[in-house]
Coordinates of C-alpha atoms in Angstrom, one line a residue:
X9 CA 0.0 0.0 0.0
X10 CA 1.3 3.4 -0.9
X11 CA 2.0 5.6 2.2
X12 CA 0.9 9.2 2.2
X13 CA 1.3 12.2 4.4
X14 CA -1.8 14.4 5.0
X15 CA -0.9 17.8 6.6
X16 CA -3.7 19.3 8.6
X17 CA -4.3 22.2 6.1
X18 CA -6.0 22.7 2.7
X19 CA -4.2 22.8 -0.6
X20 CA -1.3 25.2 -0.6
X21 CA -1.5 27.3 -3.8
X22 CA 1.7 29.4 -3.5
X23 CA 5.0 29.2 -1.8
X24 CA 6.8 32.3 -0.3
X25 CA 10.3 32.9 -1.7
X26 CA 12.1 35.3 0.6
X27 CA 14.8 37.5 -1.0
X28 CA 16.2 37.9 2.5
X29 CA 15.3 39.1 6.0
X30 CA 16.2 42.7 6.4
X31 CA 15.7 45.9 8.2
X32 CA 12.3 47.5 7.7
X33 CA 12.2 48.3 3.9
X34 CA 11.4 51.7 2.6
X35 CA 8.9 50.5 0.0
X36 CA 5.5 49.4 1.1
X37 CA 4.3 46.1 -0.3
X38 CA 0.7 45.9 -1.4
X39 CA -1.3 44.2 1.3
X40 CA 1.7 43.9 3.6
X41 CA 1.0 44.4 7.3
X42 CA 3.0 46.4 9.7
X43 CA 4.2 43.1 11.2
X44 CA 5.5 41.9 7.9
X45 CA 7.2 45.2 7.0
X46 CA 9.2 45.0 10.2
X47 CA 11.0 41.9 9.0
X48 CA 10.4 41.3 5.3
X49 CA 10.8 43.1 2.0
X50 CA 7.6 43.4 -0.1
X51 CA 6.8 40.0 -1.7
X52 CA 6.9 39.5 -5.5
X53 CA 5.6 36.7 -7.6
X54 CA 8.4 34.9 -9.4
X55 CA 6.7 32.0 -11.2
X56 CA 3.8 32.0 -13.7
X57 CA 2.1 29.9 -16.3
X58 CA 1.8 26.5 -14.5
X59 CA -1.1 25.2 -12.4
X60 CA 1.1 24.8 -9.2
X61 CA 4.6 25.8 -8.3
X62 CA 6.5 25.8 -5.0
X63 CA 9.4 24.8 -2.8
X64 CA 11.8 27.2 -4.4
X65 CA 15.5 27.7 -3.4
X66 CA 18.1 30.2 -4.5
X67 CA 21.3 29.3 -6.3
X68 CA 24.5 30.1 -4.3
X69 CA 25.0 33.3 -6.3
X70 CA 21.4 34.3 -6.0
X71 CA 21.0 34.6 -9.8
X72 CA 18.8 31.5 -10.3
X73 CA 16.1 29.6 -8.5
X74 CA 15.1 26.0 -8.6
X75 CA 11.6 24.7 -7.8
X76 CA 9.0 22.0 -8.5
X77 CA 5.9 22.7 -10.6
X78 CA 3.1 20.8 -12.3
X79 CA 3.2 21.4 -16.0
X80 CA 0.1 21.7 -18.1
X81 CA -1.2 18.3 -19.1
X82 CA 0.9 16.3 -16.7
X83 CA -0.3 15.3 -13.1
X84 CA 3.0 15.2 -11.3
X85 CA 5.6 17.9 -10.2
X86 CA 8.7 18.3 -12.3
X87 CA 11.9 20.2 -11.4
X88 CA 12.6 23.6 -13.1
X89 CA 15.3 26.3 -12.9
X90 CA 15.0 29.9 -14.0
X91 CA 17.0 33.1 -13.8
X92 CA 16.3 35.5 -11.0
X93 CA 17.0 39.2 -10.6
X94 CA 16.4 40.7 -7.2
X95 CA 16.1 44.1 -8.7
X96 CA 13.4 42.9 -11.1
X97 CA 12.0 39.7 -9.7
X98 CA 9.3 39.2 -12.4
X99 CA 8.8 35.6 -13.7
X100 CA 11.3 34.5 -16.3
X101 CA 11.3 31.5 -18.7
X102 CA 11.7 28.2 -16.7
X103 CA 13.9 25.3 -17.9
X104 CA 13.0 21.8 -17.0
X105 CA 15.8 19.7 -15.4
X106 CA 14.0 16.5 -14.5
X107 CA 13.0 13.9 -17.2
X108 CA 9.4 15.1 -17.6
X109 CA 8.0 11.9 -16.0
X110 CA 7.4 10.6 -12.5
X111 CA 6.9 12.4 -9.2
X112 CA 9.8 14.8 -8.6
X113 CA 10.5 17.0 -5.6
X114 CA 13.0 18.6 -3.3
X115 CA 15.5 20.2 -5.7
X116 CA 18.6 21.8 -4.3
X117 CA 21.7 23.5 -5.9
X118 CA 25.1 22.1 -5.4
X119 CA 27.4 24.6 -3.5
X120 CA 29.2 25.5 -6.8
X121 CA 25.8 26.1 -8.5
X122 CA 26.6 23.8 -11.4
X123 CA 24.5 20.7 -10.5
X124 CA 21.0 20.1 -9.1
X125 CA 20.0 17.5 -6.6
X126 CA 16.5 16.2 -6.6
X127 CA 14.2 13.2 -6.0
X128 CA 12.4 11.5 -8.8
X129 CA 10.3 8.3 -9.5
X130 CA 10.8 8.3 -13.2
X131 CA 12.3 4.8 -13.0
X132 CA 9.0 3.4 -11.6
X133 CA 8.4 0.1 -13.6
X134 CA 4.7 0.7 -13.3
X135 CA 4.9 4.4 -14.2
X136 CA 2.5 4.2 -17.2
X137 CA -0.2 2.8 -14.9
X138 CA 0.6 5.4 -12.1
X139 CA 0.4 8.3 -14.6
X140 CA -2.9 7.0 -16.1
X141 CA -4.5 6.8 -12.7
X142 CA -3.4 10.3 -11.7
X143 CA -4.6 11.7 -15.1
X144 CA -8.0 10.0 -14.7
X145 CA -8.4 11.5 -11.2
X146 CA -7.4 15.0 -12.4
X147 CA -10.0 14.7 -15.2
X148 CA -12.7 13.6 -12.8
X149 CA -11.8 16.6 -10.5
X150 CA -12.0 19.0 -13.4
X151 CA -15.4 17.6 -14.4
X152 CA -16.9 17.7 -10.9
X153 CA -15.2 20.8 -9.6
X154 CA -13.7 18.8 -6.7
X155 CA -10.7 20.3 -4.8
X156 CA -8.8 17.6 -3.0
X157 CA -7.0 18.0 0.3
X158 CA -3.2 18.3 -0.2
X159 CA -1.5 14.9 0.0
X160 CA 2.1 14.0 -0.5
X161 CA 2.9 10.5 -1.5
X162 CA 5.9 8.6 -0.1
X163 CA 6.5 7.1 -3.5
X164 CA 8.4 3.8 -3.0
X165 CA 10.1 4.3 -6.4
X166 CA 11.5 7.7 -5.4
X167 CA 15.3 7.9 -5.6
X168 CA 17.9 10.7 -5.5
X169 CA 19.6 12.1 -8.6
X170 CA 21.9 14.9 -9.6
X171 CA 22.0 16.5 -13.0
X172 CA 23.5 19.5 -14.8
X173 CA 21.2 22.6 -15.0
X174 CA 20.1 21.6 -18.5
X175 CA 19.1 18.1 -17.4
X176 CA 22.2 16.4 -18.9
X177 CA 24.7 14.3 -17.0
X178 CA 22.1 12.7 -14.7
X179 CA 23.5 10.4 -12.0
X180 CA 21.5 8.1 -9.8
X181 CA 22.6 8.2 -6.1
X182 CA 20.2 5.8 -4.4
X183 CA 18.7 2.5 -5.4
X184 CA 17.5 1.0 -2.1
X185 CA 13.8 -0.1 -2.2
X186 CA 11.6 2.5 -0.6
X187 CA 11.1 6.3 -0.5
X188 CA 14.3 8.4 -0.8
X189 CA 13.6 12.2 -1.1
X190 CA 13.8 15.5 0.9
X191 CA 17.4 16.0 0.1
X192 CA 20.0 18.8 0.5
X193 CA 23.7 19.3 0.3
X194 CA 26.1 20.2 3.2
X195 CA 27.7 23.7 2.8
X196 CA 30.9 22.1 1.5
X197 CA 29.0 19.8 -0.9
X198 CA 30.6 16.7 0.4
X199 CA 27.5 15.3 2.1
X200 CA 23.9 14.9 1.3
X201 CA 21.0 14.8 3.8
X202 CA 17.9 12.9 2.8
X203 CA 14.8 11.1 4.1
X204 CA 14.2 7.4 3.6
X205 CA 11.6 4.9 4.8
X206 CA 13.9 1.9 4.1
X207 CA 13.8 1.0 7.8
X208 CA 10.0 1.0 8.0
X209 CA 9.2 4.7 8.7
X210 CA 10.7 8.0 7.4
X211 CA 14.0 8.8 9.0
X212 CA 16.9 11.2 8.3
X213 CA 20.0 9.8 6.7
X214 CA 23.3 11.3 5.5
X215 CA 25.7 10.1 2.8
X216 CA 28.6 11.2 0.7
X217 CA 27.9 13.2 -2.4
X218 CA 28.5 10.2 -4.6
X219 CA 25.8 8.1 -2.7
X220 CA 28.3 6.1 -0.6
X221 CA 28.7 5.7 3.2
X222 CA 25.0 6.0 4.1
X223 CA 24.4 6.6 7.8
X224 CA 21.1 6.8 9.7
X225 CA 20.8 9.9 11.9
X226 CA 17.3 9.5 13.4
X227 CA 15.5 6.4 14.6
X228 CA 12.4 7.4 16.5
X229 CA 8.8 6.2 15.7
X230 CA 7.0 8.5 13.4
X231 CA 8.1 10.8 10.6
X232 CA 11.4 12.8 10.6
X233 CA 12.0 14.9 7.5
X234 CA 12.9 18.1 5.6
X235 CA 16.5 18.3 6.9
X236 CA 18.9 21.1 6.2
X237 CA 22.4 21.7 7.4
X238 CA 23.2 25.0 9.2
X239 CA 25.4 27.4 7.3
X240 CA 28.4 26.2 9.3
X241 CA 27.5 22.6 8.8
X242 CA 27.4 21.8 12.5
X243 CA 23.6 21.5 13.0
X244 CA 20.6 20.1 11.2
X245 CA 17.1 21.5 11.4
X246 CA 14.2 19.2 10.5
X247 CA 10.5 18.5 11.2
X248 CA 9.1 15.6 13.1
X249 CA 5.7 14.2 14.2
X250 CA 7.2 11.7 16.7
X251 CA 5.1 13.1 19.6
X252 CA 1.7 13.1 17.8
X253 CA 0.9 11.8 14.3
X254 CA 0.8 14.6 11.6
X255 CA 1.4 17.3 14.3
X256 CA 4.8 18.4 12.9
X257 CA 7.3 20.2 15.2
X258 CA 10.7 21.8 14.5
X259 CA 13.8 20.1 16.0
X260 CA 17.5 20.8 15.7
X261 CA 20.3 18.2 16.2
X262 CA 24.0 18.1 15.7
X263 CA 25.3 16.9 12.3
X264 CA 26.1 13.5 13.8
X265 CA 22.5 13.1 15.1
X266 CA 23.2 13.8 18.7
X267 CA 22.1 16.7 20.9
X268 CA 18.5 16.8 19.7
X269 CA 16.5 19.9 20.8
X270 CA 12.8 20.6 20.3
X271 CA 12.3 24.2 19.0
X272 CA 8.4 24.1 18.9
X273 CA 5.8 22.0 20.8
X274 CA 2.1 22.1 21.6
X275 CA -1.1 22.0 19.5
X276 CA 0.4 23.4 16.3
X277 CA 1.9 22.2 13.0
X278 CA 5.3 23.6 12.3
X279 CA 7.3 22.6 9.2
X280 CA 9.8 23.7 6.5
X281 CA 12.6 25.1 8.8
X282 CA 15.3 27.0 7.0
X283 CA 18.5 28.7 8.1
X284 CA 19.3 32.3 7.4
X285 CA 22.6 32.2 5.5
X286 CA 24.5 34.8 7.5
X287 CA 22.5 35.6 10.6
X288 CA 21.5 33.5 13.6
X289 CA 17.9 33.1 12.6
X290 CA 15.8 30.0 11.9
X291 CA 12.5 30.5 9.9
X292 CA 9.7 28.1 9.3
X293 CA 6.0 27.7 8.6
X294 CA 3.5 27.2 11.4
X295 CA -0.2 27.3 12.4
X296 CA -2.2 26.9 15.6
X297 CA -4.4 23.8 15.7
X298 CA -5.6 24.1 19.3
X299 CA -9.2 25.2 18.3
X300 CA -10.9 22.5 16.1
X301 CA -13.7 25.0 15.2
X302 CA -11.2 27.4 13.4
X303 CA -9.4 27.0 10.1
X304 CA -5.6 27.0 10.8
X305 CA -3.8 29.8 9.1
X306 CA -0.2 29.1 8.1
X307 CA 2.3 32.0 8.7
X308 CA 6.0 32.4 8.9
X309 CA 7.8 32.2 12.3
X310 CA 11.3 33.3 13.2
X311 CA 13.5 32.5 16.1
X312 CA 17.0 33.7 17.0
X313 CA 19.4 31.0 18.0
X314 CA 22.7 30.7 19.9
X315 CA 25.3 28.0 19.5
X316 CA 28.0 29.5 21.7
X317 CA 27.3 26.9 24.4
X318 CA 27.8 23.2 23.6
X319 CA 24.0 22.9 23.2
X320 CA 21.6 24.6 20.8
X321 CA 19.4 27.3 22.3
X322 CA 16.6 29.3 20.6
X323 CA 14.7 32.4 21.7
X324 CA 10.9 32.2 21.8
X325 CA 9.6 32.4 18.2
X326 CA 8.0 35.4 16.6
X327 CA 5.3 35.3 14.0
X328 CA 6.4 37.6 11.1
X329 CA 3.5 37.2 8.7
X330 CA -0.3 37.5 9.3
X331 CA -1.8 37.3 5.8
X332 CA -5.1 35.4 5.6
X333 CA -3.7 33.1 2.9
X334 CA -1.0 30.4 3.5
X335 CA 2.6 31.6 3.8
X336 CA 4.8 28.5 3.5
X337 CA 8.2 27.1 2.5
X338 CA 10.4 30.1 3.2
X339 CA 14.0 30.1 1.8

């Protein structure tokens, strides 16, 4: 049976790409609250022309972005890159990096900006059947007007690949049965973090950049995922529902898997943690789920952290967006 993850929120229609946390900007963003202006520059839309696009990340030089998007006429996300100009962040022409088939996700630039890391199920031996079923469901939804709740599949045929930015030179890094995805490079490019359910449930693993020397970092019941190295490579931020199913919380651990610290707790869902590249800030998406009669609203949260002591410490988090729509996947 295919495993799926059902977040406790409706379909996310847009991701937030942050050009950078800054001092209060001089320009006023349309619809931006005073709270947002204190921390964020005015938002700008950077993708266009595809039904869904999200989970975007900047290239090391900031001149390109990578992301996943659903192309017209195909049911699954594919990986794209496109140029980016912070002075004029209007949508530019995207270039597909993935093969055009299968479920793809979790793209990430190599530290030198020349290669892209991502997960893909394009080698699924039953891909024709999988695609046909997904297309039939999409046609039924279009006919009936149904909008399904967001659901991410832990595709058992998902493996990790790297490729040049034009899609050439593709190299397969994993071939163990089960779901391998949610991947990112270490700052020096020598290691890759990823998530796999090869041991029965999704846990965090690390391996060398050529796919060798695989080591398991977490081994708790429940889901552990979405890991990213800190800018200095000493820490890993990730999300976990080990305390309560589907109620994701933010945790930080050392790069070897020790010293685990919970950053959030309680009746909320917190996910997509991301490190500021130069300042001691950790940002993520979160929503309050304590009142079952209210629709949770996902906003961005920020916490300052301190690693001068041997342990990791974080200040109480601040909510830095309050828009009525979902603000998710900051980078």
